Coordinates of C-alpha atoms (C1' of nucleotides) in Angstrom, one line a residue:
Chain A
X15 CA 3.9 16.5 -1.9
X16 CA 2.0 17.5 1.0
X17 CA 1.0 15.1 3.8
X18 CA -1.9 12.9 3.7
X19 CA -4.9 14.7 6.1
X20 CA -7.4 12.1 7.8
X21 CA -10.7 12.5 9.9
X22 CA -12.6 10.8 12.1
X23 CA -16.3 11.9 12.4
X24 CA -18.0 10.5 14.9
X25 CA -21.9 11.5 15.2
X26 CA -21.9 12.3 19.3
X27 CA -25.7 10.3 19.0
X28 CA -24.6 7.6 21.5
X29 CA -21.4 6.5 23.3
X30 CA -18.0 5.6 21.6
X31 CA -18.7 2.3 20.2
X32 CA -15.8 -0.3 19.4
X33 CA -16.5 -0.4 15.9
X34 CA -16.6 3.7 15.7
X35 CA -12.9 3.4 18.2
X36 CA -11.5 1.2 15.5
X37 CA -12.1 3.3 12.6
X38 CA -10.3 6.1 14.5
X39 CA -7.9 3.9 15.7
X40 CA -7.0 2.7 11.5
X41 CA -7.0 6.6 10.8
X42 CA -5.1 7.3 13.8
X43 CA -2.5 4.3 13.0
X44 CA -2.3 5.9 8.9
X45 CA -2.0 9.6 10.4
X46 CA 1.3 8.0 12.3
X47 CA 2.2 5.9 9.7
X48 CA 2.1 8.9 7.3
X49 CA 3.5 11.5 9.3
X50 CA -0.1 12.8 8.1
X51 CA -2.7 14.9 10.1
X52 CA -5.7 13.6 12.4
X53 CA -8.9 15.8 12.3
X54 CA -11.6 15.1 14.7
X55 CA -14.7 16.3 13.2
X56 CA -18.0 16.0 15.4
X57 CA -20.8 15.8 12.9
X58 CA -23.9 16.9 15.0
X59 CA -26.0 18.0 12.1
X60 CA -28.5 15.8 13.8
X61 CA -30.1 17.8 16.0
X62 CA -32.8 15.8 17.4
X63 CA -30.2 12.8 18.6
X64 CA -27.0 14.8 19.4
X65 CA -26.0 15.6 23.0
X66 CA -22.9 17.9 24.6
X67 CA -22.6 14.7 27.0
X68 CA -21.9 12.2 24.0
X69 CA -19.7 14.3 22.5
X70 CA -17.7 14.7 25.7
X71 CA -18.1 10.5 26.3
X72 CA -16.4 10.3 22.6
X73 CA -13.3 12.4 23.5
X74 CA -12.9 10.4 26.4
X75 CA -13.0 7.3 25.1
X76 CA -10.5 8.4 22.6
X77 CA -8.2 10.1 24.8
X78 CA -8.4 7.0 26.9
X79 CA -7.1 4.7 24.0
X80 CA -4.5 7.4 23.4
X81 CA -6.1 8.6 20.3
X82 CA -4.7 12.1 20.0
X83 CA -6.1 14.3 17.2
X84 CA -4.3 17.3 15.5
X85 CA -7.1 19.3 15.0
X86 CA -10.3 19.9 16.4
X87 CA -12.7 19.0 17.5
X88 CA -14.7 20.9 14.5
X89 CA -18.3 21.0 14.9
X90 CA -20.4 20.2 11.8
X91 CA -23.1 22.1 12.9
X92 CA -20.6 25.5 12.5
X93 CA -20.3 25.2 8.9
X94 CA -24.5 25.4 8.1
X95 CA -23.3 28.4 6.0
X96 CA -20.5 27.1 3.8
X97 CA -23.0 23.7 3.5
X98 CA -25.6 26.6 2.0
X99 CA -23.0 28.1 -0.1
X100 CA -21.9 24.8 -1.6
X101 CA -25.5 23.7 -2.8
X102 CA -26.0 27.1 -4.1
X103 CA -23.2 26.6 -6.4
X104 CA -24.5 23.5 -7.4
X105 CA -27.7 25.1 -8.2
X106 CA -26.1 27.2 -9.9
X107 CA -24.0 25.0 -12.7
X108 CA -27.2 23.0 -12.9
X109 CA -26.2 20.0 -11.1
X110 CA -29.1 20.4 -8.6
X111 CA -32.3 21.6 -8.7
X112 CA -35.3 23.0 -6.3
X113 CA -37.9 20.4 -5.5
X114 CA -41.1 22.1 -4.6
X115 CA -43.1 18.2 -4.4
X116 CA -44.1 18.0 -0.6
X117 CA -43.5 14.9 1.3
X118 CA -46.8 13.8 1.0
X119 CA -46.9 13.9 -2.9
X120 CA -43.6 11.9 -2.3
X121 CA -44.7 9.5 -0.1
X122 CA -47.7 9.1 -2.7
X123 CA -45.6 8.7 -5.4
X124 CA -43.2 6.2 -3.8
X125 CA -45.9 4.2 -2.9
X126 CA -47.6 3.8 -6.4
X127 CA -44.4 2.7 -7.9
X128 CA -43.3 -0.2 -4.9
X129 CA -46.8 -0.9 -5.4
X130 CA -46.7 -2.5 -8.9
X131 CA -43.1 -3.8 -7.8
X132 CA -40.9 -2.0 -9.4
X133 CA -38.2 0.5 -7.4
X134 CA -38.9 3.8 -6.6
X135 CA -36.3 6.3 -7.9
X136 CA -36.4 10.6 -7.8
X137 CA -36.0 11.5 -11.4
X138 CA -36.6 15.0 -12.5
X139 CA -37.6 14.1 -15.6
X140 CA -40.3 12.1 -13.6
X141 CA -41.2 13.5 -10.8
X142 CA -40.9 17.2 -11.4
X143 CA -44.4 19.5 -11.3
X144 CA -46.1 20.5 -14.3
X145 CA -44.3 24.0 -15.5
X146 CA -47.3 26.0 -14.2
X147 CA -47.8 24.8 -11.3
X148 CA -43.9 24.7 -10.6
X149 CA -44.1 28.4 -11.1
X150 CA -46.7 28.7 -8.8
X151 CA -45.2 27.0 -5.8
X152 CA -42.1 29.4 -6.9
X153 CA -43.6 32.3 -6.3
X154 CA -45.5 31.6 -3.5
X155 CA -42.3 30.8 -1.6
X156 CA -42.8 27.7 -0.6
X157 CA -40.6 25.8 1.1
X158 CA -38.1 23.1 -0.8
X159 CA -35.6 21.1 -1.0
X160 CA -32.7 21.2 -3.1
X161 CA -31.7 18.0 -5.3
X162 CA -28.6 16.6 -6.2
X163 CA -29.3 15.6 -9.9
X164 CA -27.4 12.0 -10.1
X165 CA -25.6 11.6 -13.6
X166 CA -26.4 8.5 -15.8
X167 CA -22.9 7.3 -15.7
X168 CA -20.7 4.9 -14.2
X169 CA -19.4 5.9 -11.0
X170 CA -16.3 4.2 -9.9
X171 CA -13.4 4.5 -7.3
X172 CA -10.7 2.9 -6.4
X173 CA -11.6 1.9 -2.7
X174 CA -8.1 1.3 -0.9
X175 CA -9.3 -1.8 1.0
X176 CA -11.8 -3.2 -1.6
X177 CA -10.4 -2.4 -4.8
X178 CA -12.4 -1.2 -7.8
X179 CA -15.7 -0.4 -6.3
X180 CA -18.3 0.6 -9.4
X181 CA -21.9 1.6 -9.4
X182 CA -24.6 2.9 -12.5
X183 CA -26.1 6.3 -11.6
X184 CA -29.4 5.3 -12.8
X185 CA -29.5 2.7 -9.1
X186 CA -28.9 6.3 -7.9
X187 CA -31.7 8.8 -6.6
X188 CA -31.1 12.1 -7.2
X189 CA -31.0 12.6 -3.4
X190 CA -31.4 15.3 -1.5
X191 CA -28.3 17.9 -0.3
X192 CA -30.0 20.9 1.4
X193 CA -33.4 20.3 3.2
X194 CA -36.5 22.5 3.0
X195 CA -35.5 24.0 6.3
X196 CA -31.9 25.2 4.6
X197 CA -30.1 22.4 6.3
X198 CA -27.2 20.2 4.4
X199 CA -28.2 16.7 4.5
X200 CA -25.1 14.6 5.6
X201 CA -23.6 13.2 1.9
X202 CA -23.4 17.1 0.9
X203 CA -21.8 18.3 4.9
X204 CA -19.6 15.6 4.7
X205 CA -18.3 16.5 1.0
X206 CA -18.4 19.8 2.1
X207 CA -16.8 19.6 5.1
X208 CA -13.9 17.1 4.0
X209 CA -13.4 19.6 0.5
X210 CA -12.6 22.7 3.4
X211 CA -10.6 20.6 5.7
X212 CA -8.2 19.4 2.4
X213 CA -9.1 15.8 3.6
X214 CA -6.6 13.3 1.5
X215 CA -8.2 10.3 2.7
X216 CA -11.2 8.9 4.2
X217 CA -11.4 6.0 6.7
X218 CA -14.4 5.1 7.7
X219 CA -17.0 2.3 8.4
X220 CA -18.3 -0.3 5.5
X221 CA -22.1 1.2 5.9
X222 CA -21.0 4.2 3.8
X223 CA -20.3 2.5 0.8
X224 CA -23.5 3.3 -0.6
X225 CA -23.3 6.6 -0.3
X226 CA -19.8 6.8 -1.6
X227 CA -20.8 7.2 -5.6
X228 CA -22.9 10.0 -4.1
X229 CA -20.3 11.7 -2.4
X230 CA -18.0 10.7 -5.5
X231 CA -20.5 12.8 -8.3
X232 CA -21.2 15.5 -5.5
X233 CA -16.9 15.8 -5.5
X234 CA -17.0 16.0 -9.4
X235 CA -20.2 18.5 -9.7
X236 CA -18.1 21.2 -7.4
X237 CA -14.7 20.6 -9.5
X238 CA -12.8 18.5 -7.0
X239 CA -11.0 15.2 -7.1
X240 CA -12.7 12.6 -4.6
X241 CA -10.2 11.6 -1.8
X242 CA -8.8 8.0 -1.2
X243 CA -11.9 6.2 0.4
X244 CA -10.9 3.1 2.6
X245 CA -13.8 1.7 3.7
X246 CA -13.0 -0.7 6.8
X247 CA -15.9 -3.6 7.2
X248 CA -18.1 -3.7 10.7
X249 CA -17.5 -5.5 13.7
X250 CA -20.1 -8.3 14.3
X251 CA -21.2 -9.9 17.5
X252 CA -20.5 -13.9 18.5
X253 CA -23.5 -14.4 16.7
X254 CA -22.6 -13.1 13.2
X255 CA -24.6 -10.2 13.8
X256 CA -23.7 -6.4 14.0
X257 CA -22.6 -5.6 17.1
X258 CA -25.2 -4.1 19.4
X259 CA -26.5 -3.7 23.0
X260 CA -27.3 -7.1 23.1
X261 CA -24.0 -8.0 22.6
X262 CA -22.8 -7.1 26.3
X263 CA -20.3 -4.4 26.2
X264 CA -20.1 -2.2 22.9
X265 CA -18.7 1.1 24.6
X266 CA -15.5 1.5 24.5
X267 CA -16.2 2.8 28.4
X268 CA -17.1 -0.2 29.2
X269 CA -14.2 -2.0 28.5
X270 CA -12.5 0.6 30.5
X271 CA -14.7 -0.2 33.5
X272 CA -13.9 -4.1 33.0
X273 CA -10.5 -3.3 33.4
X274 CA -9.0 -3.8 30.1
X275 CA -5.8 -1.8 29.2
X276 CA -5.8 1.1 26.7
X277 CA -2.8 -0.8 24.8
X278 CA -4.7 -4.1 25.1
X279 CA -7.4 -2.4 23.3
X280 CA -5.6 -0.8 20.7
X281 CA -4.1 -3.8 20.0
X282 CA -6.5 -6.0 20.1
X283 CA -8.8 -3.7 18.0
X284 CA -6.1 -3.2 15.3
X285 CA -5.9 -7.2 14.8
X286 CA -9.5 -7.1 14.3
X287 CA -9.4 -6.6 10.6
X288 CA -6.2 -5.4 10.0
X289 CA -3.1 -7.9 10.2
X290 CA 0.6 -6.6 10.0
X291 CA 0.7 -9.6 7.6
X292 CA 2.5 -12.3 9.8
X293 CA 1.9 -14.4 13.0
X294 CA 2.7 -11.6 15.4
X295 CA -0.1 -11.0 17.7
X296 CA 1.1 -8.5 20.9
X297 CA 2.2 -5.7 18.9
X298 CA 4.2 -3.2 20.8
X299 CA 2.8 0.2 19.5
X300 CA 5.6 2.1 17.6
X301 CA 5.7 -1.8 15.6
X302 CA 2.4 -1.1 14.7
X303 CA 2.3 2.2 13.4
X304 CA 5.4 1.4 11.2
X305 CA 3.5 -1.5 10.0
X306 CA 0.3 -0.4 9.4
X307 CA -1.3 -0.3 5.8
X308 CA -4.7 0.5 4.3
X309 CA -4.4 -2.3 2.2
X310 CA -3.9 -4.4 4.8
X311 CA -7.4 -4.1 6.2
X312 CA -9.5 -6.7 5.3
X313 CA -12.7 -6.7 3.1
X314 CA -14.7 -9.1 5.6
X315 CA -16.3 -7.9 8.9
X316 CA -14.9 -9.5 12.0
X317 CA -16.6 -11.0 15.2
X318 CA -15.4 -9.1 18.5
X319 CA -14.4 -11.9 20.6
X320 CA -14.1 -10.8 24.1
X321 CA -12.3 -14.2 25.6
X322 CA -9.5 -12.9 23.4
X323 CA -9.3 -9.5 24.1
X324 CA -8.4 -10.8 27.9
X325 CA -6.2 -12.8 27.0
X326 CA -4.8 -10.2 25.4
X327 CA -5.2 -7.7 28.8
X328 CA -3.6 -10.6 30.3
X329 CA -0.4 -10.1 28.2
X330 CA -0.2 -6.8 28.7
X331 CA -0.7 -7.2 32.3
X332 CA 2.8 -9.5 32.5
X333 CA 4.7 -7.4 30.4
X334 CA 3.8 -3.8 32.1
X335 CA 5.4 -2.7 35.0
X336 CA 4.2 -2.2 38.0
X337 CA 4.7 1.7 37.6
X338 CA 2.1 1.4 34.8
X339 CA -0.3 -0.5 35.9
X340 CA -0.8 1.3 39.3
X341 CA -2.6 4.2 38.8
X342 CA -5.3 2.3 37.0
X343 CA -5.3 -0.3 40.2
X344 CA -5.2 2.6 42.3
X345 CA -8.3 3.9 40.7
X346 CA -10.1 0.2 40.7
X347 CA -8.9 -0.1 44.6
X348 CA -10.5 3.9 45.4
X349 CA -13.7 2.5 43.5
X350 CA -14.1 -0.9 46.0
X351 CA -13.3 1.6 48.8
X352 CA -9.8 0.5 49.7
X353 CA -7.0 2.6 51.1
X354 CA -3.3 1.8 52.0
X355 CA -2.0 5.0 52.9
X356 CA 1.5 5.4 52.6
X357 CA 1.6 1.8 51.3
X358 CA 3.9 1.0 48.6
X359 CA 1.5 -1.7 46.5
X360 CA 3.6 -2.0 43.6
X361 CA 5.5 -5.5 44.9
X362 CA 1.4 -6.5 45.5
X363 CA 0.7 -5.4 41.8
X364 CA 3.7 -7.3 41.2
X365 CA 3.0 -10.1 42.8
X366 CA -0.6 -11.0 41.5
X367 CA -0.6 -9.8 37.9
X368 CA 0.6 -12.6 35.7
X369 CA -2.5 -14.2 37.0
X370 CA -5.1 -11.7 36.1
X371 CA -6.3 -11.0 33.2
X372 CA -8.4 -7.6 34.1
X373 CA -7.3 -4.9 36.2
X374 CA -10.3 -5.7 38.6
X375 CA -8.5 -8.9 39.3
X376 CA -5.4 -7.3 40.1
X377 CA -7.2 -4.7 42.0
X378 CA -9.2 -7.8 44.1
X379 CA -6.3 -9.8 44.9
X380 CA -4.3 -6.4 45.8
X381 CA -7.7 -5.6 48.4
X382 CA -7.4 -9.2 49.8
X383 CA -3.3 -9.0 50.6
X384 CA -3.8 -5.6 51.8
X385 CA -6.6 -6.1 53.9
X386 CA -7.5 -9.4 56.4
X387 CA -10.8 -8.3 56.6
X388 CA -11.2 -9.1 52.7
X389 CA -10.8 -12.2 52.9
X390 CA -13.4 -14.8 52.1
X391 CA -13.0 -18.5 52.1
X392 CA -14.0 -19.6 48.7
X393 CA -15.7 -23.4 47.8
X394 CA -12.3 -24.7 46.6
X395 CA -10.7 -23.7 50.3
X396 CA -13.8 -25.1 52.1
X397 CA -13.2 -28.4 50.3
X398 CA -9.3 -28.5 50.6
X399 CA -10.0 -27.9 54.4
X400 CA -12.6 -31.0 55.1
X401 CA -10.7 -33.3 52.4
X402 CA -7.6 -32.4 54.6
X403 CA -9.7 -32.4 58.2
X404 CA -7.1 -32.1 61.3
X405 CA -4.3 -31.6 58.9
X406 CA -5.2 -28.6 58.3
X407 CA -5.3 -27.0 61.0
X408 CA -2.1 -28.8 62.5
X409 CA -0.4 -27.6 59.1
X410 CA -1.1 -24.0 59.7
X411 CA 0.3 -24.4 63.4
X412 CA 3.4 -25.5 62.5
X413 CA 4.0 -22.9 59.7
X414 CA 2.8 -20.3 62.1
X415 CA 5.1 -21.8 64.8
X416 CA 8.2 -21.5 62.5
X417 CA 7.5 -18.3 60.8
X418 CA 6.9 -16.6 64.5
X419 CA 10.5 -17.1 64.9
X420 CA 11.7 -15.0 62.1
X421 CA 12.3 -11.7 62.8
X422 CA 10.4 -8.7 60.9
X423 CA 13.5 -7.9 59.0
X424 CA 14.3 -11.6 57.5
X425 CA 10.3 -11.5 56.6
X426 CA 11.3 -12.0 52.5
X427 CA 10.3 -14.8 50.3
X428 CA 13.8 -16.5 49.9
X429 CA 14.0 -16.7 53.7
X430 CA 10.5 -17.4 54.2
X431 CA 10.9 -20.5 52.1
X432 CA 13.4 -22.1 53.6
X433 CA 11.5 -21.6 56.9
X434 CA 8.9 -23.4 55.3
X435 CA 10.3 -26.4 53.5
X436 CA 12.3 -27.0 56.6
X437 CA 9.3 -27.2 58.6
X438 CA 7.6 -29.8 55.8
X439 CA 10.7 -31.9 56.1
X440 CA 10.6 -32.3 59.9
X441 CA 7.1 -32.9 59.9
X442 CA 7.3 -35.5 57.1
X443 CA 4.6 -33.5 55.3
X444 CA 4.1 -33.2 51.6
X445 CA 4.9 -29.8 50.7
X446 CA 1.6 -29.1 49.5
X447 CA 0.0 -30.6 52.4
X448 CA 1.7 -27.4 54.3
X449 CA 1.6 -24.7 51.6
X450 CA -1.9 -25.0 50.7
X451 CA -3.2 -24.6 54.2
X452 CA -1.7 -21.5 54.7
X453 CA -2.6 -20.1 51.2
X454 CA -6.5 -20.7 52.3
X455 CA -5.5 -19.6 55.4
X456 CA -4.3 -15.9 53.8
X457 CA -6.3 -16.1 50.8
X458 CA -9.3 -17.9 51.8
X459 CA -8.3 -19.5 47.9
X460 CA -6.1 -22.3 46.9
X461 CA -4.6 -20.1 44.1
X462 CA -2.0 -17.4 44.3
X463 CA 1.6 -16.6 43.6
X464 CA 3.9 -18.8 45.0
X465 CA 3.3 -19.2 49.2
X466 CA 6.3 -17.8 50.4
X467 CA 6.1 -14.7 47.9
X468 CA 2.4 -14.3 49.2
X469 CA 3.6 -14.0 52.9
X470 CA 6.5 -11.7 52.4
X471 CA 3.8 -9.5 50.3
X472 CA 1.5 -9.8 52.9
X473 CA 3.9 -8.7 55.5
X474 CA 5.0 -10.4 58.8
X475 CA 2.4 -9.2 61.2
X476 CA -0.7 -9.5 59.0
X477 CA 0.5 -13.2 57.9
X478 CA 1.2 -14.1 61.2
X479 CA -2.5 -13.1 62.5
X480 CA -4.4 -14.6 59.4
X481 CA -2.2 -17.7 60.0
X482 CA -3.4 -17.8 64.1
X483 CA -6.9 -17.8 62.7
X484 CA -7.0 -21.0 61.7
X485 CA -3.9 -22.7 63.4
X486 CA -5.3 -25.7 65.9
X487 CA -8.8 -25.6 64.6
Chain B
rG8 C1' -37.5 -6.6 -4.8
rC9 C1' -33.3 -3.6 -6.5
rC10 C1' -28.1 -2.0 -5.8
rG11 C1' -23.5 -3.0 -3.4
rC12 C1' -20.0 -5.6 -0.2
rU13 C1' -18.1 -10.2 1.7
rA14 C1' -16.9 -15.7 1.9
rU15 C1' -9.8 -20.2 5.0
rC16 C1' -10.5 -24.1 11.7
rG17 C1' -16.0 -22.3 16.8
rU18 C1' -13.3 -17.1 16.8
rC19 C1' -9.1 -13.6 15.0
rU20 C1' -6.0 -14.7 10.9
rA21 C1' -1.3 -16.3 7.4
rG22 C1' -1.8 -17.4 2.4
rA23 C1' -1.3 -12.6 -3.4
rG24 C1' -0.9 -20.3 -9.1
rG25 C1' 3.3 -24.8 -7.4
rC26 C1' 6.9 -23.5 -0.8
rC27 C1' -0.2 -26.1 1.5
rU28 C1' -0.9 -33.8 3.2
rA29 C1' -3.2 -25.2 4.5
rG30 C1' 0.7 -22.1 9.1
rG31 C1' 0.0 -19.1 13.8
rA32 C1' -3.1 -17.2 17.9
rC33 C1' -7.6 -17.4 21.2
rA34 C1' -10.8 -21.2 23.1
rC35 C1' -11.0 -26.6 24.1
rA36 C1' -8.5 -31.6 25.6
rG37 C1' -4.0 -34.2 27.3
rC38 C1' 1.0 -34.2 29.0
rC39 C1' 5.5 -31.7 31.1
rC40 C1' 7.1 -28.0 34.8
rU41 C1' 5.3 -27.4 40.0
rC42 C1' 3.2 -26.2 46.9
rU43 C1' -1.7 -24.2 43.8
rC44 C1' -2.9 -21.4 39.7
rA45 C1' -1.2 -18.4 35.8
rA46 C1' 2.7 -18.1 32.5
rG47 C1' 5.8 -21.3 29.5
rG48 C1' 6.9 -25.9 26.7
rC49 C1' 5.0 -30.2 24.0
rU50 C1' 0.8 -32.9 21.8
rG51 C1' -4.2 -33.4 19.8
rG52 C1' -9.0 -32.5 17.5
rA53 C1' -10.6 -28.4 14.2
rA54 C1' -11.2 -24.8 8.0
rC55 C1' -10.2 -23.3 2.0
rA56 C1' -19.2 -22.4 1.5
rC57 C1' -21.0 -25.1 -3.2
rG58 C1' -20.8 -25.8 -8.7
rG59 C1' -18.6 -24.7 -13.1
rG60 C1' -14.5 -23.0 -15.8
rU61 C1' -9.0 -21.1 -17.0
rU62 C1' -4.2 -23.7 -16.2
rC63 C1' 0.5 -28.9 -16.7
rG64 C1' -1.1 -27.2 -11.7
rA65 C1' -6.0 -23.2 -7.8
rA66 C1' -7.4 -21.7 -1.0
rU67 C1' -5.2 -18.3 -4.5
rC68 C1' -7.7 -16.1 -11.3
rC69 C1' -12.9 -15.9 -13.9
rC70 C1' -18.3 -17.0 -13.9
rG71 C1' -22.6 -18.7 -11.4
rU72 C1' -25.2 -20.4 -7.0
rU73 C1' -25.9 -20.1 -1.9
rA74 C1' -25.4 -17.5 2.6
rG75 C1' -24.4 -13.2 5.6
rC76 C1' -24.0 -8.1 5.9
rG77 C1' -24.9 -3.0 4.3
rG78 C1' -27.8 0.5 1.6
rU79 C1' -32.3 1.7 -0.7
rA80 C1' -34.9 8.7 4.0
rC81 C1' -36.0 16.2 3.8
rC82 C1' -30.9 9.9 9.5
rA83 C1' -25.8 9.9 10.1

RNA sequence: GCCGCUAUCGUCUAGAGGCCUAGGACACAGCCCUCUCAAGGCUGGAACACGGGUUCGAAUCCCGUUAGCGGUACCA
């Protein structure tokens, strides 16, 4: 029993949308699962649309989720002879045929039948020239097309996430495989293609259902068995729609630049139509893989709910260490232009995470500890400052008073606190009265880690001077 | 129009005839914890699209309606 073989064929006609990382992710997941094979296959047959550049924004975006392949990337476009080769055989048994009618005489014909509303569909029997003049166009060489001559038979598979999927070949065109130009028209490259490649199953999105009993009687006509089609449903925006530009963010890149975690994304993504068939929600990967089932994927489309996803980030951003969440910061902190060389900002990453939920977060509050200069009094520290009036600054004195006194070596949270909660009880002040001066005062916010956690982090010298800002104003 | 797919809280979902006065999560509201916030804990509102069957019994099976989506190309 060999091992199942799965693809994932993105057309490299526009950037790595979620929907597109999601069906790689499910093959990806069944690949693991199986102990199968992933093929990347980059189906460029589209000439006109298809850029190097998206193709090389598609391998990023996968290699950022931590979607490895096993083989490939293929190129479509390479196998123009084999595509040739495939519809000549075809041509050959008699499943298709040449089609010498031009487009115009098509376009004509299409539009006298949707005239008298009925539906237009390419039958031989109806469409094809008179003999003679059949002839004639033979001989002349003109150029044709090559159909695919749909049977009048049920055509049926057993789709892995929607069961028993069945269609009547007479709602079928007998559509075109090979162009007039010579060129294989997508539902022949992909047979093609996934026929050479030994592909076991195919994993793909919902819109291809209606060209799977095509595919399925193109499998048939060259003497192969169809593979296991799983056709996962589309990802819709908040508005029930399918997802597009108007949506916000649809690139997978773009979630990369809001600062969500590859294993937030994954895991996020994979919930989105797929559930491991409990309550569990933060799904540690190797959990995931051994969970994962085709027929687990649901048959409905799902809405992309971004509030979620960072809340999801957020959880990841707790549970990860510091180790693993710095170079990402690191790379957010290079991009706003901050620098701490030979600065250890793990304990910052530490200290601010469980309150972000986006790496840009972590990366701000990182910029603001790090650096005085950063920080900006925001409207909820303007209002804590004139509800408190003279308090504040008196409060700020006093904590800077104290915390003068303890030498650079004590400077750690435990010490700092008792320094601190001393000074509240000798002053009779609330401890918040004291704390949240000096948070504003560091901060310029009233929210953070815990004050004394936020000076040691800070560090003695920096906190000290932040705190004589403000102390006696 | 025709063909196909789908239908549980606002959203993601559990549910594969009795365990369901439908469970969890996000979001929302309240409370607790607390120097603030986040996290965490507790509480609350919130759904089986509609109509027929089948069955002792239906969110679960069947049919229809409605709605949404996809396709209907010498696009992929």
């Amino acid at each position: 029993m060999s091992s199942p073989r799965v693809r994932f064929a993105p057309s490299p006609t526009g950037f790595l949308h979620v929907g597109g990382a999601r069906t790689a992710l499910f093959n990806w997941l069944y690949a693991r699962r199986t102990g199968g094979t992933m093929v990347l296959r980059i189906e460029d047959t589209d000439r006109e649309r298809s850029t190097d550049a998206h193709t090389q924004v598609i391998l990023d975006g996968m290699t950022w989720l931590g979607l490895t392949w096993d083989e490939g990337p293929f190129f479509q476009g390479e196998n123009a002879e084999r595509h040739g080769a495939d519809a000549e055989q075809l041509l050959a048994s008699g499943a298709a045929y040449r089609d010498y009618t031009t487009p115009e005489e098509l376009t004509a014909a299409r539009e006298r039948v949707t005239r008298t509303g009925a539906t237009f569909r390419y039958r031989r029997a109806e469409m094809e020239l008179p003999a003679d003049e059949q002839a004639r166009r033979e001989e002349a060489g003109r150029p044709h097309a090559i159909r695919f001559a749909i049977p009048d038979e049920e055509i049926a598979w057993e789709d892995a996430v929607h069961g028993t999927i069945s269609w009547q070949g007479r709602d079928l065109d007998d559509f075109i495989i090979l162009r007039s130009d010579g060129s294989a028209i997508y539902n022949l490259a992909v047979v093609s293609d996934d026929i050479a490649m030994e592909i076991t199953h195919v994993i793909r999105g919902d819109d291809h259902i209606s060209n799977t009993p095509k595919q399925v009687a193109l499998y048939r006509a060259l003497g192969h068995t169809p593979p296991v089609f799983a056709h996962v449903p589309m990802i819709l925006g908040t508005d029930g729609k399918k997802l597009s530009k108007r949506h916000g963010a649809t690139a997978v890149g773009d979630y990369q630049d809001l600062g969500i975690l590859p294993a937030a994304m994954r895991n996020f993504l994979a919930l989105l139509g797929w559930s491991p068939g409990n309550d569990d929600e933060v799904l540690p990967e190797a959990e995931m893989i051994a969970r994962f089932t085709l027929e687990a994927i649901h048959a409905k489309p799902a809405v992309f709910d971004t509030t979620k996803l960072e809340w999801m980030n957020g959880q990841y951003l707790s549970m990860l260490a510091a180790d693993e969440l710095l170079p990402p910061v690191e790379r957010e902190l290079l991009r706003m232009g901050v620098t701490a060389p030979g600065r250890d900002i793990r304990p910052l990453i530490d200290a601010v995470k469980a309150r972000s939920r986006t790496i840009g977060q972590v990366a701000e509050q990182v910029a603001v500890r790090l650096d005085g200069t950063r920080v900006v009094r925001d409207d909820k520290g303007v209002a804590l400052e004139r509800k408190m009036g003279e308090r504040f600054g008196s409060s700020i004195a006093l904590a800077h008073a104290a915390l003068s006194g303890v030498a650079d070596a004590d400077w750690n949270a435990p010490r700092i606190e008792i320094v601190l909660r001393d000074v509240a009880e000798q002053a009779a002040l609330k401890l918040g009265d004291l704390m949240q001066p000096v948070r504003v005062a560091l901060t310029g916010g009233t929210v953070s880690e815990p004050v004394p956690e936020l000076l040691a982090v800070v560090g003695r010298e920096s906190s000290l001077a932040r705190l004589g800002l403000h102390a006696g104003h």
